[in-house]
CSV table of C-alpha atoms in Angstrom, one decimal:
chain,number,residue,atom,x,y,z
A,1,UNK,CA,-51.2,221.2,145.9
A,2,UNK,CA,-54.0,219.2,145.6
A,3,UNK,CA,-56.9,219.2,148.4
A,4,UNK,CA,-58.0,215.7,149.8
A,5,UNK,CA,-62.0,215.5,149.6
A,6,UNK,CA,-62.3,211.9,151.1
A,7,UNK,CA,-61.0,208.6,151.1
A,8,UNK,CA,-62.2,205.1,151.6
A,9,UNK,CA,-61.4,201.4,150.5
A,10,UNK,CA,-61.7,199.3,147.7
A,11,UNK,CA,-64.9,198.6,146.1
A,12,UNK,CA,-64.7,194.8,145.3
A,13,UNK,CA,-64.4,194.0,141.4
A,14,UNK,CA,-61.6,194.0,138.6
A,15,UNK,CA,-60.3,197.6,141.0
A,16,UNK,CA,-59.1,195.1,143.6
A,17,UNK,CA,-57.5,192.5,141.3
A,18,UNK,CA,-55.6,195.6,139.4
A,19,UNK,CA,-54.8,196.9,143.1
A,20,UNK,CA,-53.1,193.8,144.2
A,21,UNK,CA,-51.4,192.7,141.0
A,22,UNK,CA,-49.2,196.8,140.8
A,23,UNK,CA,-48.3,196.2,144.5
A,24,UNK,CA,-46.8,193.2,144.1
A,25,UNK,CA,-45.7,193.2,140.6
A,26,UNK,CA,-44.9,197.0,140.1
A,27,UNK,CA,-47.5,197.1,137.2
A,28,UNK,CA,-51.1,196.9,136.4
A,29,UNK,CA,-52.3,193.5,135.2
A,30,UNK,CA,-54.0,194.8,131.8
A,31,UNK,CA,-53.6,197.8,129.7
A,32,UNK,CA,-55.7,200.9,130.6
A,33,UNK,CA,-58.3,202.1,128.2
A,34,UNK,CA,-57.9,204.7,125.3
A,35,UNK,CA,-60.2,206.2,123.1
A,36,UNK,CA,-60.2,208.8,120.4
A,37,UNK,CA,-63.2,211.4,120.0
A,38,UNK,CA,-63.6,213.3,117.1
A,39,UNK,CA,-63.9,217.1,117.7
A,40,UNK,CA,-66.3,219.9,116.5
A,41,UNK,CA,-64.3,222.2,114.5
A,42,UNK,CA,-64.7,225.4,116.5
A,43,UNK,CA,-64.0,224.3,119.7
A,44,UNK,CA,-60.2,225.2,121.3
A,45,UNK,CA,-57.4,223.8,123.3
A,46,UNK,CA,-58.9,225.8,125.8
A,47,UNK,CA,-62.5,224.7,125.9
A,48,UNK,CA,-61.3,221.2,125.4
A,49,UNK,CA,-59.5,221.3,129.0
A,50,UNK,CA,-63.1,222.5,129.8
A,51,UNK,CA,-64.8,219.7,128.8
A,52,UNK,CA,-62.7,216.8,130.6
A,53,UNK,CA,-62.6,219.0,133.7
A,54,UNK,CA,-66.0,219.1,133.7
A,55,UNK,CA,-65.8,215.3,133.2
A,56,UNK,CA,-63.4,214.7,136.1
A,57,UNK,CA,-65.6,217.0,138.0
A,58,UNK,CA,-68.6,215.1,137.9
A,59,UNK,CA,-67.0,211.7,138.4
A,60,UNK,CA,-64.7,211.4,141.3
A,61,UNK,CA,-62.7,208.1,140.5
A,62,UNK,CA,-61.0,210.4,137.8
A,63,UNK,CA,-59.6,212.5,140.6
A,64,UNK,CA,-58.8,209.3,143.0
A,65,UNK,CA,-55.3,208.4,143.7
A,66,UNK,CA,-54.4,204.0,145.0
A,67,UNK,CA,-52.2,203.4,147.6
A,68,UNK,CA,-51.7,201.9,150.9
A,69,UNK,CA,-52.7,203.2,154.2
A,70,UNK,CA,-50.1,202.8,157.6
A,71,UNK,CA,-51.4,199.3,158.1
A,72,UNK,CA,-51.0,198.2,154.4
A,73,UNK,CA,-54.7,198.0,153.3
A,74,UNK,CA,-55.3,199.7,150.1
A,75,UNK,CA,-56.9,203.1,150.3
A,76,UNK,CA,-58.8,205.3,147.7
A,77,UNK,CA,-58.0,209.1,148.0
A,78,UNK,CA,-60.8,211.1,146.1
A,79,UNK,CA,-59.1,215.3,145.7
A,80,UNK,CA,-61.1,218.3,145.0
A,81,UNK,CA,-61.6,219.1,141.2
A,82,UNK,CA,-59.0,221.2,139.5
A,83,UNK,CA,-58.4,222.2,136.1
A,84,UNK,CA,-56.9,219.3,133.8
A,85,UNK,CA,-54.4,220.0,131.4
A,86,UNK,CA,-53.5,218.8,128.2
A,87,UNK,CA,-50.9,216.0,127.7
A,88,UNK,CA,-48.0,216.1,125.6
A,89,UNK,CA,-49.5,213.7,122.4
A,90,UNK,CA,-45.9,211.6,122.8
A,91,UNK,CA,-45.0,208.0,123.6
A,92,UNK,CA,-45.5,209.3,127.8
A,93,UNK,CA,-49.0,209.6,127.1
A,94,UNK,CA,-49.4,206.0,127.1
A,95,UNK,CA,-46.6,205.3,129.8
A,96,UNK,CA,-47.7,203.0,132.9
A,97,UNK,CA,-49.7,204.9,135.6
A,98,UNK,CA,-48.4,206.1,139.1
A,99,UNK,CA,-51.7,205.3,140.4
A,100,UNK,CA,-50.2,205.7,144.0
A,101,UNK,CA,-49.6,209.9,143.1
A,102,UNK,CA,-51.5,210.5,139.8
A,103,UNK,CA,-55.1,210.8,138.5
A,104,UNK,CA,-55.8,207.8,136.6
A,105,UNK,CA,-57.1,209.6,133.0
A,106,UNK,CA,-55.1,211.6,130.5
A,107,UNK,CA,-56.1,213.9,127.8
A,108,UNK,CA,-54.0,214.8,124.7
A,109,UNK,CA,-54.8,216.7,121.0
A,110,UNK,CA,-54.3,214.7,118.2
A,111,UNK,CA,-54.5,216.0,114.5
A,112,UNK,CA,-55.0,213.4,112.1
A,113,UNK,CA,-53.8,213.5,108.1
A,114,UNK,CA,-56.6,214.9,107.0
A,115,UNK,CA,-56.9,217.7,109.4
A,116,UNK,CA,-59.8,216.1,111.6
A,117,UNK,CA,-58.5,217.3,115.2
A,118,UNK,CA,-59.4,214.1,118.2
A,119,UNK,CA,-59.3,213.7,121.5
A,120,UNK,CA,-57.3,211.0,123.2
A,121,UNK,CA,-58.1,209.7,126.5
A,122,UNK,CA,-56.1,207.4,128.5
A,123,UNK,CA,-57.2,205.6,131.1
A,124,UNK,CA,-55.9,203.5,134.5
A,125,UNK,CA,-58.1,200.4,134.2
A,126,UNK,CA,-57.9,200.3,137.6
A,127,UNK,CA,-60.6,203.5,137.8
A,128,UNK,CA,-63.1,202.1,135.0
A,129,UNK,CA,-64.0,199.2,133.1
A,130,UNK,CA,-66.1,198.9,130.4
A,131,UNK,CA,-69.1,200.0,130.9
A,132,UNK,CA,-67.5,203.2,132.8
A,133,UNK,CA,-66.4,203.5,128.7
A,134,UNK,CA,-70.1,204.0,127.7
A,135,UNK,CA,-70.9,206.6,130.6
A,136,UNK,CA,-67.6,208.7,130.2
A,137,UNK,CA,-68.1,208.7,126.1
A,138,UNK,CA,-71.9,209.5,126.4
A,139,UNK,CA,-71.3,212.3,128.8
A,140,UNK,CA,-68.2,213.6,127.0
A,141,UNK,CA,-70.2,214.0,123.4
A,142,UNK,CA,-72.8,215.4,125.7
A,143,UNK,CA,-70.4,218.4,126.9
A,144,UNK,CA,-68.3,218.6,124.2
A,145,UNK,CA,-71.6,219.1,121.9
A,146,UNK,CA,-73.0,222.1,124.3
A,147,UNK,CA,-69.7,223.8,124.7
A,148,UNK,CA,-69.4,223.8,121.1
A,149,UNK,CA,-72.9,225.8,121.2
A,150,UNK,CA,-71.3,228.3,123.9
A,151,UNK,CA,-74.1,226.5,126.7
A,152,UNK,CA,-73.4,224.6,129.3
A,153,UNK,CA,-74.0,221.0,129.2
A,154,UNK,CA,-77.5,219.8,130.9
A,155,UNK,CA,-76.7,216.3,132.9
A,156,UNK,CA,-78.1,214.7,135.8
A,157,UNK,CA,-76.1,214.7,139.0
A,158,UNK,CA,-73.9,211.7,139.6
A,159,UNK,CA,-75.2,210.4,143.0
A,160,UNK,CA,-73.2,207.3,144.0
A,161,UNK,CA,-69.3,206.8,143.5
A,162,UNK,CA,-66.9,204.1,144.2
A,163,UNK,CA,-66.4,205.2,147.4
A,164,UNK,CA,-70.0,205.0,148.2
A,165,UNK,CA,-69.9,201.6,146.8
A,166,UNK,CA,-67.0,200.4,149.4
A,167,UNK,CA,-68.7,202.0,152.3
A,168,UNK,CA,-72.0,200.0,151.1
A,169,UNK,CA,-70.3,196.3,151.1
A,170,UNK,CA,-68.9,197.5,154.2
A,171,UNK,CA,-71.9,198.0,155.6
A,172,UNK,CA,-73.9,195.7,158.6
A,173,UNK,CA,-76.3,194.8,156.2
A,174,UNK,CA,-74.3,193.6,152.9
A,175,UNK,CA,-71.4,191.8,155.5
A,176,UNK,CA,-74.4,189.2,156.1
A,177,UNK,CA,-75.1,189.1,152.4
A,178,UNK,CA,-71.6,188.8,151.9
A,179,UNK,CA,-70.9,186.1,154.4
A,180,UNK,CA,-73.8,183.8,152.9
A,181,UNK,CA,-72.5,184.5,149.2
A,182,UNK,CA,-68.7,183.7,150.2
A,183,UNK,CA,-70.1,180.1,152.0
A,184,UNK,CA,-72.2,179.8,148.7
A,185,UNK,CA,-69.3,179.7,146.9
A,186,UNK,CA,-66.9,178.0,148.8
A,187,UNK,CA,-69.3,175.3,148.6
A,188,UNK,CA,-69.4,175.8,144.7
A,189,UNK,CA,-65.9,175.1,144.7
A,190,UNK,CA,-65.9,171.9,146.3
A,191,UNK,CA,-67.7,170.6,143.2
A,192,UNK,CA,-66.7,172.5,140.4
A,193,UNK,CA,-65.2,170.5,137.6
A,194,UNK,CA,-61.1,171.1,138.3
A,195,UNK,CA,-60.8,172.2,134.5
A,196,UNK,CA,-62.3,170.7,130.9
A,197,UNK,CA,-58.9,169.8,129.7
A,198,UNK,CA,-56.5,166.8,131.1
A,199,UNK,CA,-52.9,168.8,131.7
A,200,UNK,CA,-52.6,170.1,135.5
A,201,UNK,CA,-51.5,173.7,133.7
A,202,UNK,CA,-52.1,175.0,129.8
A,203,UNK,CA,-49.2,175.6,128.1
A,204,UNK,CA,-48.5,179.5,127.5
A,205,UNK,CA,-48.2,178.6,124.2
A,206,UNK,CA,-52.0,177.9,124.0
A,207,UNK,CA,-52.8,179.5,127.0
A,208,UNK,CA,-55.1,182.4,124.9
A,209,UNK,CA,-56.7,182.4,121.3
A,210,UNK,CA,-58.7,184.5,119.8
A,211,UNK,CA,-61.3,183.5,117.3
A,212,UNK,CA,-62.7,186.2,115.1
A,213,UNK,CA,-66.1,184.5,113.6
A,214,UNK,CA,-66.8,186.7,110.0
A,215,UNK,CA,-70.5,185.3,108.9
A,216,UNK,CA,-72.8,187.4,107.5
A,217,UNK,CA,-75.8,184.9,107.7
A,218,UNK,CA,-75.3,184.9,111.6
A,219,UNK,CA,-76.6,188.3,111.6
A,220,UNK,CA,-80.1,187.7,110.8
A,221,UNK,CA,-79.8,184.4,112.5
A,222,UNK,CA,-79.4,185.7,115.8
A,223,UNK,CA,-82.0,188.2,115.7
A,224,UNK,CA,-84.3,185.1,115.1
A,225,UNK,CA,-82.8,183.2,118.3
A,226,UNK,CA,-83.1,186.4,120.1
A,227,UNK,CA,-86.8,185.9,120.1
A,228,UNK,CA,-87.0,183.0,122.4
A,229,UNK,CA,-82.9,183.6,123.5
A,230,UNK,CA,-80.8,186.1,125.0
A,231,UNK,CA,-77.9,186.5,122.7
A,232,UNK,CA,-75.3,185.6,125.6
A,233,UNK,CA,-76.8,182.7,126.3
A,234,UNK,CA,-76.6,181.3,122.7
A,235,UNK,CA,-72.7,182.1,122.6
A,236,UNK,CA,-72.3,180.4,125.9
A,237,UNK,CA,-74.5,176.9,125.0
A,238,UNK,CA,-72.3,177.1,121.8
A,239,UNK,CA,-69.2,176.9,123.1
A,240,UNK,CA,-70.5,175.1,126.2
A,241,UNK,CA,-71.3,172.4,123.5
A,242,UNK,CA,-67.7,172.7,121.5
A,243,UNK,CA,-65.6,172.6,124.8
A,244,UNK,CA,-67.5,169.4,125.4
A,245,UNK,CA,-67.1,167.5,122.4
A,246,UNK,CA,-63.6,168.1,123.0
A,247,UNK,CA,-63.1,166.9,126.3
A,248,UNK,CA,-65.5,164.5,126.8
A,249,UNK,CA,-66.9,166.3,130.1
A,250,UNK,CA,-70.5,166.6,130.7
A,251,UNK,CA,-70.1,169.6,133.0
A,252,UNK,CA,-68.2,172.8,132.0
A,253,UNK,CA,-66.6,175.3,134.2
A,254,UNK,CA,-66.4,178.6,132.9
A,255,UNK,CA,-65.7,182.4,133.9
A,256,UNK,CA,-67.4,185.3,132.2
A,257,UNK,CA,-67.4,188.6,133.0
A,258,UNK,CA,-70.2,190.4,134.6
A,259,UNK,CA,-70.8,194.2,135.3
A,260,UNK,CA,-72.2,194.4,138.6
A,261,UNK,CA,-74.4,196.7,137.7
A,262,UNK,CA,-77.7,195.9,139.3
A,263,UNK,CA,-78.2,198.6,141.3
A,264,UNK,CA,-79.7,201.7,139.5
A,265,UNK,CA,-77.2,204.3,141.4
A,266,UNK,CA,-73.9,201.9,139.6
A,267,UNK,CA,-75.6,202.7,136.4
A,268,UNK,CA,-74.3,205.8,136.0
A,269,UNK,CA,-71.2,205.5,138.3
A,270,UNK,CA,-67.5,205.0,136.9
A,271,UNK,CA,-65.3,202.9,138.4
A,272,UNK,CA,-63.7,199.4,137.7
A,273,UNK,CA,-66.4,197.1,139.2
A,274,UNK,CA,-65.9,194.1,136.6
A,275,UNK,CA,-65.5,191.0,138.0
A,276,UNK,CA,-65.4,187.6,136.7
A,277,UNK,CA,-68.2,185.1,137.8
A,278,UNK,CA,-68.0,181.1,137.8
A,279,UNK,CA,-70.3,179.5,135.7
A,280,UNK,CA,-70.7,175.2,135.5
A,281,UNK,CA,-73.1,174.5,132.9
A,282,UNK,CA,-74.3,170.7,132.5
A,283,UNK,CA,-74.6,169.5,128.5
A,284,UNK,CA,-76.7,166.3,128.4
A,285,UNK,CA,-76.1,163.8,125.7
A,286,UNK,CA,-78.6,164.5,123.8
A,287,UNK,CA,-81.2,167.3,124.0
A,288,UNK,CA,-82.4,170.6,122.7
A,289,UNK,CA,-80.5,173.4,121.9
A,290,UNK,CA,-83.0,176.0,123.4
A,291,UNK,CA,-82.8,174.0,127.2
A,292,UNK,CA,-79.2,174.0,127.1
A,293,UNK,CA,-78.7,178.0,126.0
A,294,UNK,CA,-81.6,178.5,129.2
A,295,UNK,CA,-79.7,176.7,131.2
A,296,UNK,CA,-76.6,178.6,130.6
A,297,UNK,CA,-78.7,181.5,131.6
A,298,UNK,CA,-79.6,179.8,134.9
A,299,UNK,CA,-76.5,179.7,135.6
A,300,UNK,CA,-75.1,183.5,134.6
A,301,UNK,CA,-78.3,184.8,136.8
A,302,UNK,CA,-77.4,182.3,140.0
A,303,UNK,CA,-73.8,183.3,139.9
A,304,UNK,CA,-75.0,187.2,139.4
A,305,UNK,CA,-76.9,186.8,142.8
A,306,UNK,CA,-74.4,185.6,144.6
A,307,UNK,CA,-71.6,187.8,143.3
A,308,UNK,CA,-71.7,190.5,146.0
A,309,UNK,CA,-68.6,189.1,148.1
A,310,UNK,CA,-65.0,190.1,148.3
A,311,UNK,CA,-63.0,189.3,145.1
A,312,UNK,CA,-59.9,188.7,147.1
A,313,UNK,CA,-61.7,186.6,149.6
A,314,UNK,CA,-63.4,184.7,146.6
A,315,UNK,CA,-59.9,183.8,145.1
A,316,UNK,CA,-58.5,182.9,148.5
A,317,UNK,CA,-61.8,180.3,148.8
A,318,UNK,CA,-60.8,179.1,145.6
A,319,UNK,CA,-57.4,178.6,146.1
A,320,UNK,CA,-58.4,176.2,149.6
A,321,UNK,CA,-60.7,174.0,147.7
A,322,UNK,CA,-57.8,173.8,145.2
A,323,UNK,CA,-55.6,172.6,147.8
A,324,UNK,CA,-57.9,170.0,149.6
A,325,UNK,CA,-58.9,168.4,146.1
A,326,UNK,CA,-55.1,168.5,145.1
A,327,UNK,CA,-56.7,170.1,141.5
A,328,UNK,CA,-57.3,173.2,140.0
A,329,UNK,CA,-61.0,174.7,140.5
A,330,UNK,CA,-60.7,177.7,138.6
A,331,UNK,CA,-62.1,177.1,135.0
A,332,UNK,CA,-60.2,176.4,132.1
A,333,UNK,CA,-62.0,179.0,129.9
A,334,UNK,CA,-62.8,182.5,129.8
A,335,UNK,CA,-66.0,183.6,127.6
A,336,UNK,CA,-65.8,187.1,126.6
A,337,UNK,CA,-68.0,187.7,124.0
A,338,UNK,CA,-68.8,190.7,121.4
A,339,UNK,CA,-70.7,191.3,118.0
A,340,UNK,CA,-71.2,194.1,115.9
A,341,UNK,CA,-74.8,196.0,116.2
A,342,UNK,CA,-74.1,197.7,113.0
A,343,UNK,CA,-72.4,195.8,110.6
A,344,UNK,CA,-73.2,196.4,106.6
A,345,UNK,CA,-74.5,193.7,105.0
A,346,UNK,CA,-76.0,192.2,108.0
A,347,UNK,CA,-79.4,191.9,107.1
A,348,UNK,CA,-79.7,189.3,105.0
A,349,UNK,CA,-82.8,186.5,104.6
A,350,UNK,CA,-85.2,187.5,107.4
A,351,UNK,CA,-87.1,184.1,106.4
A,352,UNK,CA,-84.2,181.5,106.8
A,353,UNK,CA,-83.8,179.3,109.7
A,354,UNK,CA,-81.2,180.2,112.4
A,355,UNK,CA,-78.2,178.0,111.9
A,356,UNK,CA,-75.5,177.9,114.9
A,357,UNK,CA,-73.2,176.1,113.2
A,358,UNK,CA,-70.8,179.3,112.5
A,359,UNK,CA,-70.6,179.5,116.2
A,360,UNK,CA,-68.9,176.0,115.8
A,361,UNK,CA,-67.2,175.4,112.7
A,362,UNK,CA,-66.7,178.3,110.7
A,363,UNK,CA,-64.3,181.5,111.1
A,364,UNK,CA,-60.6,181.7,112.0
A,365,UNK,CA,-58.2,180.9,115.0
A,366,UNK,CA,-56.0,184.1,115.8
A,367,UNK,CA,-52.9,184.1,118.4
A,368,UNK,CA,-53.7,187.4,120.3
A,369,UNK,CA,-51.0,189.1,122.7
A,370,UNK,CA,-52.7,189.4,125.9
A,371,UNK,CA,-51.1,190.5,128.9
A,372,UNK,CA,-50.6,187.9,131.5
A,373,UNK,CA,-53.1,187.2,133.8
A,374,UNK,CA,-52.9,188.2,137.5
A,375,UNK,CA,-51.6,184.4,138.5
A,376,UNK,CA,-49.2,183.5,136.3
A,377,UNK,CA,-50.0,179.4,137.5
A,378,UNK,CA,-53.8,180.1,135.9
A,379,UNK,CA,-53.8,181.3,132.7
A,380,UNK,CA,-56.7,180.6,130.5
A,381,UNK,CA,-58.4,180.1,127.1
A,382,UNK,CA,-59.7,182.9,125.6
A,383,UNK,CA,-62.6,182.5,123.5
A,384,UNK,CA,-63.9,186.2,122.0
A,385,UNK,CA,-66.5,186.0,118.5
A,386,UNK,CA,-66.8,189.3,116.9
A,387,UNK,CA,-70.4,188.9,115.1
A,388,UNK,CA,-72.3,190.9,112.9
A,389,UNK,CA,-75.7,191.8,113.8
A,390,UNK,CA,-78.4,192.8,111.7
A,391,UNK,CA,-79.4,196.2,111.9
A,392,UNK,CA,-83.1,195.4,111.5
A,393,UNK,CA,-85.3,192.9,113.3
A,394,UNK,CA,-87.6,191.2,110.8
A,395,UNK,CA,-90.3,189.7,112.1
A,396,UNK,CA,-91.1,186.2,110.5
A,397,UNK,CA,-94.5,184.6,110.5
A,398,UNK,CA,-93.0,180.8,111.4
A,399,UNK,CA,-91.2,180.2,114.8
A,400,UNK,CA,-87.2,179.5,114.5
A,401,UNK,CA,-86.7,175.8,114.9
A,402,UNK,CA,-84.9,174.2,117.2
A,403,UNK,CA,-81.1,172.6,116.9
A,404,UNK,CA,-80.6,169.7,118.6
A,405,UNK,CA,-77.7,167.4,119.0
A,406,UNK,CA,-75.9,164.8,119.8
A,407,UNK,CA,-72.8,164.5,122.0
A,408,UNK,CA,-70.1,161.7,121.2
A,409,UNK,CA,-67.5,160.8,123.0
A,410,UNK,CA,-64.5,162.5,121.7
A,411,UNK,CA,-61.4,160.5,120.0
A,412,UNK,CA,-58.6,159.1,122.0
């Protein structure tokens, strides 16, 4: 039988959204996680076992059951380490998880047609998000790679943990901080545009797209802008400017996703702390594209400041200053956005002028099976660009110009 270490509550992020949504719908809102790590050659079942024990060892919310306590609130249960075993490679492996009664990571053997031999992992996304991805598969290559050369892997201690997080917003000093930040954005709310298109609800039918942006010259293009502009903040001016021409509103609501990562000790923690952040950004008439793309970024680093609150008692704000405006305030658009780091043929013409128009007009429109959001009333555009970037910065001796543009009014 397993040995209870500890338990706590909820740290506030996407684990509290996941939480809610498999109490009351039996299921968890999105997908968990898998991944697939190739294997030295002379290590065996046995020593594989090893190495995601060691992993589920180090991390705690890999060993932490979700349920609810006597009173109903939800309740993390961290046990004592034990030895994982390998799972059947079958159609179980993926099944849902019992995250009330079972450890939220799976491991199974694969052996691929050409012999290679790989690792699956499953996860509950309820335990990690993505950047919990990038800790567990830098730590996993880390073990697997030293118990490949019989030594034992070298890593520093993990010193803060999910339930260390909970305890900390619990605490006498963030419950101030978290009091000011939920009035901060209850007043938000209040003025938030109530959606940039004119239907009370989007139809499911278009209620998510994907667009997949394929353009080589982008590559080098970006690494130009990203002299004078974050990356993110270029995406989000584009398609700040695109969802304006289309609706004709000169301020944009949007939600992106933000890591909640500020502290150093959540750097290295796993756990799902996600959560998604309302942005409005303003788009003038006329003007250039560099103030709009900073002003976007103004906007991502005020919301970031104020994002240590409750997510439940942010989306019950949200839903009062729905009701007393008789509109929606949530934002019509969700911003997710990715691009390749290593893409071939992403060099390209370190001398040409950065051209954002690919952001805008080029690429395709792809229907994408999403699984519903956690309110079925709310669902939202999904706008996700998979860009190349170029592998080397090139340094150019003239300054990127400036777009500009100019905003019409849309057609009737």
């Amino acid at each position: 039988m397993p040995v209870l270490e500890r338990s706590g509550p909820l740290q506030s992020g996407l684990c509290q959204v996941e939480w809610i949504h498999t109490v009351c719908e039996g299921s968890e809102p999105f997908g968990g996680p898998s991944v697939d790590v190739e294997l030295p050659d002379s290590l065996g079942e046995r020593q594989v076992e090893e190495a995601v024990s060691l992993l589920v060892a180090r991390h705690e919310v890999l060993r932490t059951t979700f349920a609810q306590d006597e009173s109903g609130q939800a309740v993390q249960r961290v046990w004592q380490p034990e030895r994982v075993r390998l799972h059947p490679s079958d159609d179980s492996l993926r099944a849902p998880f019992r995250i009330e009664s079972e450890w939220p990571i799976r491991a199974a053997l694969t052996q691929q047609g050409d012999g290679r031999r790989e690792l699956t992992l499953v996860m509950a996304h309820i335990a990690i998000d993505a950047w919990s991805m990038d800790v567990m598969l830098r730590e996993l290559r880390t073990i697997l790679d030293a118990l490949a050369c019989g030594e034992l892997p070298e890593l520093p201690p993990v010193v803060h943990h999910p339930v260390d997080q909970a305890r900390l917003e619990r605490s006498e000093r963030m419950r101030a901080v978290r009091a000011r930040n939920l009035r901060f954005w209850e007043e938000e709310f209040r003025h938030l545009p109530s959606g940039p298109f004119a239907v009370p609800v989007i139809p499911p039918e278009v209620g998510y797209h994907h667009v997949h942006l394929d353009s080589w010259a982008l590559g080098p293009a970006l690494t130009r802008i990203g002299r004078r502009l974050s990356v993110p903040s270029a995406f989000l001016a584009a398609v700040a400017l695109a969802v304006s021409a289309v609706s004709g509103q000169d301020r944009v609501a949007f939600a992106t996703a933000w890591s909640s990562r500020a502290s150093r000790p959540t750097r290295q923690m796993m756990g799902s702390v996600t959560r998604d952040l309302v942005l409005a950004v303003g788009v003038p008439r006329d003007g250039r594209f560099q103030d709009l793309a900073a002003a976007a970024m103004h906007a991502s680093l005020r919301a970031a400041r104020r994002s240590d609150c409750d997510v439940l008692e942010l989306l019950e704000a949200e839903a009062r200053a729905g009701r007393h405006r008789g509109a929606r305030t949530h934002p019509g658009v969700f911003v997710n956005f990715h691009y390749h780091a290593e893409a071939e043929g992403a060099d390209g013409d370190g001398g040409s002028s950065p051209d954002l128009a690919p952001l805008l007009t080029r690429g395709r429109t792809e229907r994408t099976h999403l699984p519903p959001v956690p309110f079925e009333d709310g669902p939202h555009l999904l706008y996700m660009s998979a860009l190349p970037a170029p592998r080397a910065v090139r340094r150019c001796s003239s300054p990127p110009t400036t777009p500009c543009w100019t905003r019409t009014a849309p057609s009737p």
